[in-house]
Amino acid sequence: MKKVLASIGIGNASVDTVLPSETVRPGDTVDADVQITGGDAEQEVGTVRFEIETRYRTEEGYETADIDRFTLAEGLTIEPGQEETRSVSFDVPYGTPVTTGEVEVWIETELDIEMAVDPEDTDYLDVRPTPRLQAVFDAMDDLGFSLHGAACEADPYGRYASGRRFVQEFEFRATAGRFRDELDEVELVALPGADELDLFVEVDRRGGLLSEMAETDERKTRTSIESADRKTVRADLERVVERHA
């Protein structure tokens, strides 16, 4: 009877991932403990899965994406009341989006138990920008742009990067400074890496209705950010925006 009840989630085994901190940055290495506790009956765990996930926007709605996933253990037998802790070390992928606005990133740990409700644990992360991306944010602020919105958008045709289902887009509005009367907004798609930050830039100039309908008010370009120095990045971005304003 206990096994029957466990199969529908009553008296089932449980899992809990303990992180040293919920605050991370892409490129960080994080050490965590996965604590597994047996339920009221012996259960065979096929695999212990560990996934980093987010949601992105498509034309049909929102979809969940695995940023990274791996198997922590296989063929594990959990006795009633048994407590077991597995240590895990993982790298936060550079493609992990920054959790600003409505963007969420979480870790999901799941026990794959055949013929039973799979126990799982969800831990939300506070993902901060890489140093280069933070320098971009600071530089845009210096140039008179304020962050208006951030979202993860589908990239089904690999427009920005092959092999990725989505990208994160940041929308900045010109609210002060020299570009306030020239530009409506600047949109950035950032692809951080270990050695540089690829930045896709779309500059939307102020224009009339016809130019907006024809999208002739939009200029697109691409640049690479290698420095994390605020002044250096500001000078680089100012040249890029000025060239396409």
PDB file of C-alpha atoms in Angstrom:
ATOM      1  CA  MET A   1       0.000   0.000   0.000  1.00  0.00           C
ATOM      2  CA  LYS A   2       2.846   2.423   0.803  1.00  0.00           C
ATOM      3  CA  LYS A   3       4.292   1.918  -2.682  1.00  0.00           C
ATOM      4  CA  VAL A   4       0.876   2.551  -4.210  1.00  0.00           C
ATOM      5  CA  LEU A   5       0.488   5.771  -2.229  1.00  0.00           C
ATOM      6  CA  ALA A   6       4.022   6.860  -3.161  1.00  0.00           C
ATOM      7  CA  SER A   7       3.215   6.345  -6.840  1.00  0.00           C
ATOM      8  CA  ILE A   8       0.599   9.103  -6.599  1.00  0.00           C
ATOM      9  CA  GLY A   9       2.841  11.368  -4.556  1.00  0.00           C
ATOM     10  CA  ILE A  10       1.732  10.455  -1.018  1.00  0.00           C
ATOM     11  CA  GLY A  11       4.716   9.486   1.125  1.00  0.00           C
ATOM     12  CA  ASN A  12       6.955   9.913  -1.910  1.00  0.00           C
ATOM     13  CA  ALA A  13      10.693  10.599  -1.791  1.00  0.00           C
ATOM     14  CA  SER A  14      11.674  14.288  -1.851  1.00  0.00           C
ATOM     15  CA  VAL A  15      14.568  16.343  -3.196  1.00  0.00           C
ATOM     16  CA  ASP A  16      15.972  19.716  -2.167  1.00  0.00           C
ATOM     17  CA  THR A  17      18.837  21.621  -3.785  1.00  0.00           C
ATOM     18  CA  VAL A  18      20.746  23.896  -1.392  1.00  0.00           C
ATOM     19  CA  LEU A  19      22.651  26.759  -3.025  1.00  0.00           C
ATOM     20  CA  PRO A  20      25.285  28.878  -1.251  1.00  0.00           C
ATOM     21  CA  SER A  21      23.617  31.961  -2.762  1.00  0.00           C
ATOM     22  CA  GLU A  22      20.810  32.649  -5.214  1.00  0.00           C
ATOM     23  CA  THR A  23      22.866  35.454  -6.774  1.00  0.00           C
ATOM     24  CA  VAL A  24      25.049  34.327  -9.687  1.00  0.00           C
ATOM     25  CA  ARG A  25      26.681  35.674 -12.846  1.00  0.00           C
ATOM     26  CA  PRO A  26      27.116  33.904 -16.187  1.00  0.00           C
ATOM     27  CA  GLY A  27      30.523  32.246 -16.137  1.00  0.00           C
ATOM     28  CA  ASP A  28      30.425  31.573 -12.386  1.00  0.00           C
ATOM     29  CA  THR A  29      31.078  28.112 -10.987  1.00  0.00           C
ATOM     30  CA  VAL A  30      28.564  27.203  -8.282  1.00  0.00           C
ATOM     31  CA  ASP A  31      28.867  24.419  -5.699  1.00  0.00           C
ATOM     32  CA  ALA A  32      25.583  23.059  -4.362  1.00  0.00           C
ATOM     33  CA  ASP A  33      24.217  20.136  -2.368  1.00  0.00           C
ATOM     34  CA  VAL A  34      21.325  18.003  -3.562  1.00  0.00           C
ATOM     35  CA  GLN A  35      19.555  16.439  -0.584  1.00  0.00           C
ATOM     36  CA  ILE A  36      17.391  13.385  -1.241  1.00  0.00           C
ATOM     37  CA  THR A  37      15.089  12.028   1.452  1.00  0.00           C
ATOM     38  CA  GLY A  38      13.310   8.691   1.190  1.00  0.00           C
ATOM     39  CA  GLY A  39       9.571   8.482   1.680  1.00  0.00           C
ATOM     40  CA  ASP A  40       7.423   5.754   3.222  1.00  0.00           C
ATOM     41  CA  ALA A  41       8.483   3.029   0.785  1.00  0.00           C
ATOM     42  CA  GLU A  42      11.584   1.934  -1.090  1.00  0.00           C
ATOM     43  CA  GLN A  43      11.772   3.612  -4.502  1.00  0.00           C
ATOM     44  CA  GLU A  44      13.995   3.167  -7.538  1.00  0.00           C
ATOM     45  CA  VAL A  45      15.223   6.471  -8.936  1.00  0.00           C
ATOM     46  CA  GLY A  46      16.120   6.160 -12.613  1.00  0.00           C
ATOM     47  CA  THR A  47      17.989   9.449 -12.792  1.00  0.00           C
ATOM     48  CA  VAL A  48      18.500  12.621 -10.784  1.00  0.00           C
ATOM     49  CA  ARG A  49      18.225  15.467 -13.309  1.00  0.00           C
ATOM     50  CA  PHE A  50      19.524  18.982 -12.822  1.00  0.00           C
ATOM     51  CA  GLU A  51      18.301  21.714 -15.189  1.00  0.00           C
ATOM     52  CA  ILE A  52      18.760  25.492 -15.514  1.00  0.00           C
ATOM     53  CA  GLU A  53      15.639  26.924 -17.156  1.00  0.00           C
ATOM     54  CA  THR A  54      13.952  30.127 -18.288  1.00  0.00           C
ATOM     55  CA  ARG A  55      10.988  31.236 -20.388  1.00  0.00           C
ATOM     56  CA  TYR A  56      11.039  33.100 -23.678  1.00  0.00           C
ATOM     57  CA  ARG A  57       8.395  34.793 -25.788  1.00  0.00           C
ATOM     58  CA  THR A  58       7.190  33.420 -29.139  1.00  0.00           C
ATOM     59  CA  GLU A  59       4.411  34.445 -31.514  1.00  0.00           C
ATOM     60  CA  GLU A  60       2.176  31.806 -29.917  1.00  0.00           C
ATOM     61  CA  GLY A  61       2.993  32.614 -26.293  1.00  0.00           C
ATOM     62  CA  TYR A  62       5.719  31.630 -23.860  1.00  0.00           C
ATOM     63  CA  GLU A  63       7.878  28.513 -23.953  1.00  0.00           C
ATOM     64  CA  THR A  64      10.255  27.046 -21.393  1.00  0.00           C
ATOM     65  CA  ALA A  65      13.867  26.479 -22.432  1.00  0.00           C
ATOM     66  CA  ASP A  66      16.642  24.430 -20.874  1.00  0.00           C
ATOM     67  CA  ILE A  67      19.734  26.618 -20.702  1.00  0.00           C
ATOM     68  CA  ASP A  68      21.734  23.643 -19.469  1.00  0.00           C
ATOM     69  CA  ARG A  69      20.976  20.209 -18.081  1.00  0.00           C
ATOM     70  CA  PHE A  70      22.865  17.199 -16.829  1.00  0.00           C
ATOM     71  CA  THR A  71      22.373  13.962 -14.921  1.00  0.00           C
ATOM     72  CA  LEU A  72      23.607  13.905 -11.342  1.00  0.00           C
ATOM     73  CA  ALA A  73      23.017  10.209 -10.599  1.00  0.00           C
ATOM     74  CA  GLU A  74      21.526   7.087 -12.185  1.00  0.00           C
ATOM     75  CA  GLY A  75      20.095   3.841 -10.849  1.00  0.00           C
ATOM     76  CA  LEU A  76      19.668   5.076  -7.290  1.00  0.00           C
ATOM     77  CA  THR A  77      17.654   3.100  -4.710  1.00  0.00           C
ATOM     78  CA  ILE A  78      16.161   5.229  -1.897  1.00  0.00           C
ATOM     79  CA  GLU A  79      15.113   3.373   1.227  1.00  0.00           C
ATOM     80  CA  PRO A  80      12.290   4.613   3.478  1.00  0.00           C
ATOM     81  CA  GLY A  81      13.491   7.615   5.466  1.00  0.00           C
ATOM     82  CA  GLN A  82      16.999   7.449   3.967  1.00  0.00           C
ATOM     83  CA  GLU A  83      18.806  10.764   3.724  1.00  0.00           C
ATOM     84  CA  GLU A  84      21.455  11.192   1.062  1.00  0.00           C
ATOM     85  CA  THR A  85      23.353  14.296  -0.041  1.00  0.00           C
ATOM     86  CA  ARG A  86      25.069  14.583  -3.412  1.00  0.00           C
ATOM     87  CA  SER A  87      27.455  17.456  -4.054  1.00  0.00           C
ATOM     88  CA  VAL A  88      27.300  19.088  -7.459  1.00  0.00           C
ATOM     89  CA  SER A  89      29.438  21.744  -9.115  1.00  0.00           C
ATOM     90  CA  PHE A  90      28.140  23.493 -12.227  1.00  0.00           C
ATOM     91  CA  ASP A  91      29.031  26.421 -14.440  1.00  0.00           C
ATOM     92  CA  VAL A  92      26.404  29.090 -15.089  1.00  0.00           C
ATOM     93  CA  PRO A  93      26.326  29.235 -18.925  1.00  0.00           C
ATOM     94  CA  TYR A  94      27.157  32.535 -20.599  1.00  0.00           C
ATOM     95  CA  GLY A  95      23.827  32.274 -22.409  1.00  0.00           C
ATOM     96  CA  THR A  96      21.925  32.592 -19.119  1.00  0.00           C
ATOM     97  CA  PRO A  97      19.725  35.720 -19.278  1.00  0.00           C
ATOM     98  CA  VAL A  98      19.882  38.500 -16.707  1.00  0.00           C
ATOM     99  CA  THR A  99      16.889  38.410 -14.352  1.00  0.00           C
ATOM    100  CA  THR A 100      15.572  41.908 -14.829  1.00  0.00           C
ATOM    101  CA  GLY A 101      12.009  42.950 -15.615  1.00  0.00           C
ATOM    102  CA  GLU A 102       9.846  39.847 -15.997  1.00  0.00           C
ATOM    103  CA  VAL A 103      12.737  37.532 -16.894  1.00  0.00           C
ATOM    104  CA  GLU A 104      13.074  34.554 -14.540  1.00  0.00           C
ATOM    105  CA  VAL A 105      15.729  31.852 -14.303  1.00  0.00           C
ATOM    106  CA  TRP A 106      15.483  28.832 -12.063  1.00  0.00           C
ATOM    107  CA  ILE A 107      17.123  25.514 -11.255  1.00  0.00           C
ATOM    108  CA  GLU A 108      14.873  22.471 -11.351  1.00  0.00           C
ATOM    109  CA  THR A 109      16.037  19.263  -9.697  1.00  0.00           C
ATOM    110  CA  GLU A 110      13.943  16.182 -10.451  1.00  0.00           C
ATOM    111  CA  LEU A 111      13.935  12.554  -9.372  1.00  0.00           C
ATOM    112  CA  ASP A 112      12.840  10.311 -12.249  1.00  0.00           C
ATOM    113  CA  ILE A 113      10.839   7.554 -10.562  1.00  0.00           C
ATOM    114  CA  GLU A 114       9.136   5.044 -12.839  1.00  0.00           C
ATOM    115  CA  MET A 115       5.382   4.686 -12.427  1.00  0.00           C
ATOM    116  CA  ALA A 116       5.235   7.499  -9.874  1.00  0.00           C
ATOM    117  CA  VAL A 117       4.871  11.248  -9.555  1.00  0.00           C
ATOM    118  CA  ASP A 118       8.393  12.642 -10.063  1.00  0.00           C
ATOM    119  CA  PRO A 119       9.473  14.669  -7.003  1.00  0.00           C
ATOM    120  CA  GLU A 120      11.092  17.967  -7.965  1.00  0.00           C
ATOM    121  CA  ASP A 121      12.540  21.101  -6.412  1.00  0.00           C
ATOM    122  CA  THR A 122      12.614  24.588  -7.924  1.00  0.00           C
ATOM    123  CA  ASP A 123      15.101  27.276  -6.893  1.00  0.00           C
ATOM    124  CA  TYR A 124      14.959  30.728  -8.506  1.00  0.00           C
ATOM    125  CA  LEU A 125      18.199  32.536  -9.314  1.00  0.00           C
ATOM    126  CA  ASP A 126      19.106  36.212  -9.233  1.00  0.00           C
ATOM    127  CA  VAL A 127      21.289  36.449 -12.352  1.00  0.00           C
ATOM    128  CA  ARG A 128      23.428  39.592 -12.483  1.00  0.00           C
ATOM    129  CA  PRO A 129      25.147  40.953 -15.607  1.00  0.00           C
ATOM    130  CA  THR A 130      28.683  39.957 -16.501  1.00  0.00           C
ATOM    131  CA  PRO A 131      31.229  42.759 -15.883  1.00  0.00           C
ATOM    132  CA  ARG A 132      31.227  43.673 -19.590  1.00  0.00           C
ATOM    133  CA  LEU A 133      27.432  43.776 -19.775  1.00  0.00           C
ATOM    134  CA  GLN A 134      27.288  45.856 -16.592  1.00  0.00           C
ATOM    135  CA  ALA A 135      29.736  48.289 -18.233  1.00  0.00           C
ATOM    136  CA  VAL A 136      27.331  48.496 -21.197  1.00  0.00           C
ATOM    137  CA  PHE A 137      24.417  49.298 -18.874  1.00  0.00           C
ATOM    138  CA  ASP A 138      26.469  51.960 -17.095  1.00  0.00           C
ATOM    139  CA  ALA A 139      27.667  53.450 -20.385  1.00  0.00           C
ATOM    140  CA  MET A 140      24.122  53.677 -21.755  1.00  0.00           C
ATOM    141  CA  ASP A 141      23.069  55.471 -18.586  1.00  0.00           C
ATOM    142  CA  ASP A 142      25.967  57.926 -19.023  1.00  0.00           C
ATOM    143  CA  LEU A 143      24.793  58.606 -22.596  1.00  0.00           C
ATOM    144  CA  GLY A 144      21.292  59.506 -21.417  1.00  0.00           C
ATOM    145  CA  PHE A 145      19.501  56.214 -22.079  1.00  0.00           C
ATOM    146  CA  SER A 146      17.289  54.528 -19.488  1.00  0.00           C
ATOM    147  CA  LEU A 147      16.454  50.828 -19.521  1.00  0.00           C
ATOM    148  CA  HIS A 148      12.795  50.586 -20.503  1.00  0.00           C
ATOM    149  CA  GLY A 149      12.373  46.844 -20.807  1.00  0.00           C
ATOM    150  CA  ALA A 150      14.067  43.472 -21.071  1.00  0.00           C
ATOM    151  CA  ALA A 151      12.684  40.248 -22.501  1.00  0.00           C
ATOM    152  CA  CYS A 152      13.758  36.868 -23.796  1.00  0.00           C
ATOM    153  CA  GLU A 153      12.642  36.515 -27.411  1.00  0.00           C
ATOM    154  CA  ALA A 154      12.555  33.507 -29.727  1.00  0.00           C
ATOM    155  CA  ASP A 155      15.301  33.366 -32.358  1.00  0.00           C
ATOM    156  CA  PRO A 156      14.023  30.469 -34.494  1.00  0.00           C
ATOM    157  CA  TYR A 157      16.175  31.218 -37.537  1.00  0.00           C
ATOM    158  CA  GLY A 158      19.480  31.766 -35.755  1.00  0.00           C
ATOM    159  CA  ARG A 159      19.527  35.449 -36.643  1.00  0.00           C
ATOM    160  CA  TYR A 160      21.811  36.239 -33.732  1.00  0.00           C
ATOM    161  CA  ALA A 161      23.458  32.931 -32.881  1.00  0.00           C
ATOM    162  CA  SER A 162      23.171  29.432 -34.297  1.00  0.00           C
ATOM    163  CA  GLY A 163      22.021  26.679 -31.993  1.00  0.00           C
ATOM    164  CA  ARG A 164      20.152  28.987 -29.627  1.00  0.00           C
ATOM    165  CA  ARG A 165      16.364  29.074 -29.345  1.00  0.00           C
ATOM    166  CA  PHE A 166      16.155  32.562 -27.850  1.00  0.00           C
ATOM    167  CA  VAL A 167      18.080  35.742 -27.076  1.00  0.00           C
ATOM    168  CA  GLN A 168      17.651  38.456 -24.471  1.00  0.00           C
ATOM    169  CA  GLU A 169      16.785  41.917 -25.746  1.00  0.00           C
ATOM    170  CA  PHE A 170      17.228  45.164 -23.805  1.00  0.00           C
ATOM    171  CA  GLU A 171      15.275  48.277 -24.802  1.00  0.00           C
ATOM    172  CA  PHE A 172      16.695  51.679 -23.895  1.00  0.00           C
ATOM    173  CA  ARG A 173      14.844  54.990 -24.259  1.00  0.00           C
ATOM    174  CA  ALA A 174      16.681  58.264 -24.914  1.00  0.00           C
ATOM    175  CA  THR A 175      15.603  60.405 -21.953  1.00  0.00           C
ATOM    176  CA  ALA A 176      18.513  62.835 -21.592  1.00  0.00           C
ATOM    177  CA  GLY A 177      21.769  63.915 -23.183  1.00  0.00           C
ATOM    178  CA  ARG A 178      22.688  64.633 -26.775  1.00  0.00           C
ATOM    179  CA  PHE A 179      20.581  61.837 -28.326  1.00  0.00           C
ATOM    180  CA  ARG A 180      17.292  62.702 -26.609  1.00  0.00           C
ATOM    181  CA  ASP A 181      15.886  64.693 -29.544  1.00  0.00           C
ATOM    182  CA  GLU A 182      17.357  62.454 -32.245  1.00  0.00           C
ATOM    183  CA  LEU A 183      16.447  58.921 -31.199  1.00  0.00           C
ATOM    184  CA  ASP A 184      13.401  57.080 -29.971  1.00  0.00           C
ATOM    185  CA  GLU A 185      15.243  54.096 -28.558  1.00  0.00           C
ATOM    186  CA  VAL A 186      18.206  51.772 -28.837  1.00  0.00           C
ATOM    187  CA  GLU A 187      17.699  48.018 -28.660  1.00  0.00           C
ATOM    188  CA  LEU A 188      20.570  45.749 -27.648  1.00  0.00           C
ATOM    189  CA  VAL A 189      20.928  41.992 -27.943  1.00  0.00           C
ATOM    190  CA  ALA A 190      23.889  40.837 -25.871  1.00  0.00           C
ATOM    191  CA  LEU A 191      25.721  37.542 -26.345  1.00  0.00           C
ATOM    192  CA  PRO A 192      28.279  37.316 -23.519  1.00  0.00           C
ATOM    193  CA  GLY A 193      31.302  35.055 -23.782  1.00  0.00           C
ATOM    194  CA  ALA A 194      34.414  34.310 -21.794  1.00  0.00           C
ATOM    195  CA  ASP A 195      36.621  36.753 -23.730  1.00  0.00           C
ATOM    196  CA  GLU A 196      34.222  39.309 -25.201  1.00  0.00           C
ATOM    197  CA  LEU A 197      30.632  40.445 -25.442  1.00  0.00           C
ATOM    198  CA  ASP A 198      28.962  40.420 -28.864  1.00  0.00           C
ATOM    199  CA  LEU A 199      26.467  43.249 -29.064  1.00  0.00           C
ATOM    200  CA  PHE A 200      23.782  43.623 -31.723  1.00  0.00           C
ATOM    201  CA  VAL A 201      22.583  47.220 -31.841  1.00  0.00           C
ATOM    202  CA  GLU A 202      19.383  48.608 -33.378  1.00  0.00           C
ATOM    203  CA  VAL A 203      19.099  52.397 -33.403  1.00  0.00           C
ATOM    204  CA  ASP A 204      15.590  53.796 -33.884  1.00  0.00           C
ATOM    205  CA  ARG A 205      15.694  57.400 -35.057  1.00  0.00           C
ATOM    206  CA  ARG A 206      12.881  59.865 -34.640  1.00  0.00           C
ATOM    207  CA  GLY A 207      10.903  59.971 -37.864  1.00  0.00           C
ATOM    208  CA  GLY A 208       7.504  60.501 -39.375  1.00  0.00           C
ATOM    209  CA  LEU A 209       4.732  57.967 -39.824  1.00  0.00           C
ATOM    210  CA  LEU A 210       5.868  56.906 -43.301  1.00  0.00           C
ATOM    211  CA  SER A 211       9.443  56.240 -42.256  1.00  0.00           C
ATOM    212  CA  GLU A 212       8.239  54.232 -39.259  1.00  0.00           C
ATOM    213  CA  MET A 213       5.900  52.170 -41.446  1.00  0.00           C
ATOM    214  CA  ALA A 214       8.707  51.505 -43.912  1.00  0.00           C
ATOM    215  CA  GLU A 215      11.176  50.915 -41.057  1.00  0.00           C
ATOM    216  CA  THR A 216      13.627  53.319 -42.686  1.00  0.00           C
ATOM    217  CA  ASP A 217      14.085  54.923 -39.267  1.00  0.00           C
ATOM    218  CA  GLU A 218      15.896  51.802 -37.996  1.00  0.00           C
ATOM    219  CA  ARG A 219      19.630  51.202 -38.325  1.00  0.00           C
ATOM    220  CA  LYS A 220      21.256  47.927 -37.292  1.00  0.00           C
ATOM    221  CA  THR A 221      24.858  47.067 -36.592  1.00  0.00           C
ATOM    222  CA  ARG A 222      27.058  44.777 -34.536  1.00  0.00           C
ATOM    223  CA  THR A 223      30.041  45.413 -32.297  1.00  0.00           C
ATOM    224  CA  SER A 224      32.231  43.549 -29.824  1.00  0.00           C
ATOM    225  CA  ILE A 225      32.937  44.704 -26.278  1.00  0.00           C
ATOM    226  CA  GLU A 226      36.242  43.446 -24.894  1.00  0.00           C
ATOM    227  CA  SER A 227      36.687  45.870 -21.990  1.00  0.00           C
ATOM    228  CA  ALA A 228      34.773  46.078 -18.723  1.00  0.00           C
ATOM    229  CA  ASP A 229      35.898  49.670 -18.158  1.00  0.00           C
ATOM    230  CA  ARG A 230      32.913  52.012 -18.050  1.00  0.00           C
ATOM    231  CA  LYS A 231      34.635  54.957 -19.782  1.00  0.00           C
ATOM    232  CA  THR A 232      36.071  52.791 -22.557  1.00  0.00           C
ATOM    233  CA  VAL A 233      32.723  51.140 -23.245  1.00  0.00           C
ATOM    234  CA  ARG A 234      30.922  54.494 -23.157  1.00  0.00           C
ATOM    235  CA  ALA A 235      33.271  55.894 -25.804  1.00  0.00           C
ATOM    236  CA  ASP A 236      32.790  52.793 -27.976  1.00  0.00           C
ATOM    237  CA  LEU A 237      28.990  52.886 -27.717  1.00  0.00           C
ATOM    238  CA  GLU A 238      28.846  56.619 -28.312  1.00  0.00           C
ATOM    239  CA  ARG A 239      30.703  56.156 -31.602  1.00  0.00           C
ATOM    240  CA  VAL A 240      28.405  53.303 -32.639  1.00  0.00           C
ATOM    241  CA  VAL A 241      25.197  55.178 -31.822  1.00  0.00           C
ATOM    242  CA  GLU A 242      26.425  58.431 -33.352  1.00  0.00           C
ATOM    243  CA  ARG A 243      27.349  56.657 -36.597  1.00  0.00           C
ATOM    244  CA  HIS A 244      23.838  55.266 -36.969  1.00  0.00           C
ATOM    245  CA  ALA A 245      21.791  58.116 -35.491  1.00  0.00           C
TER     246      ALA A 245
END
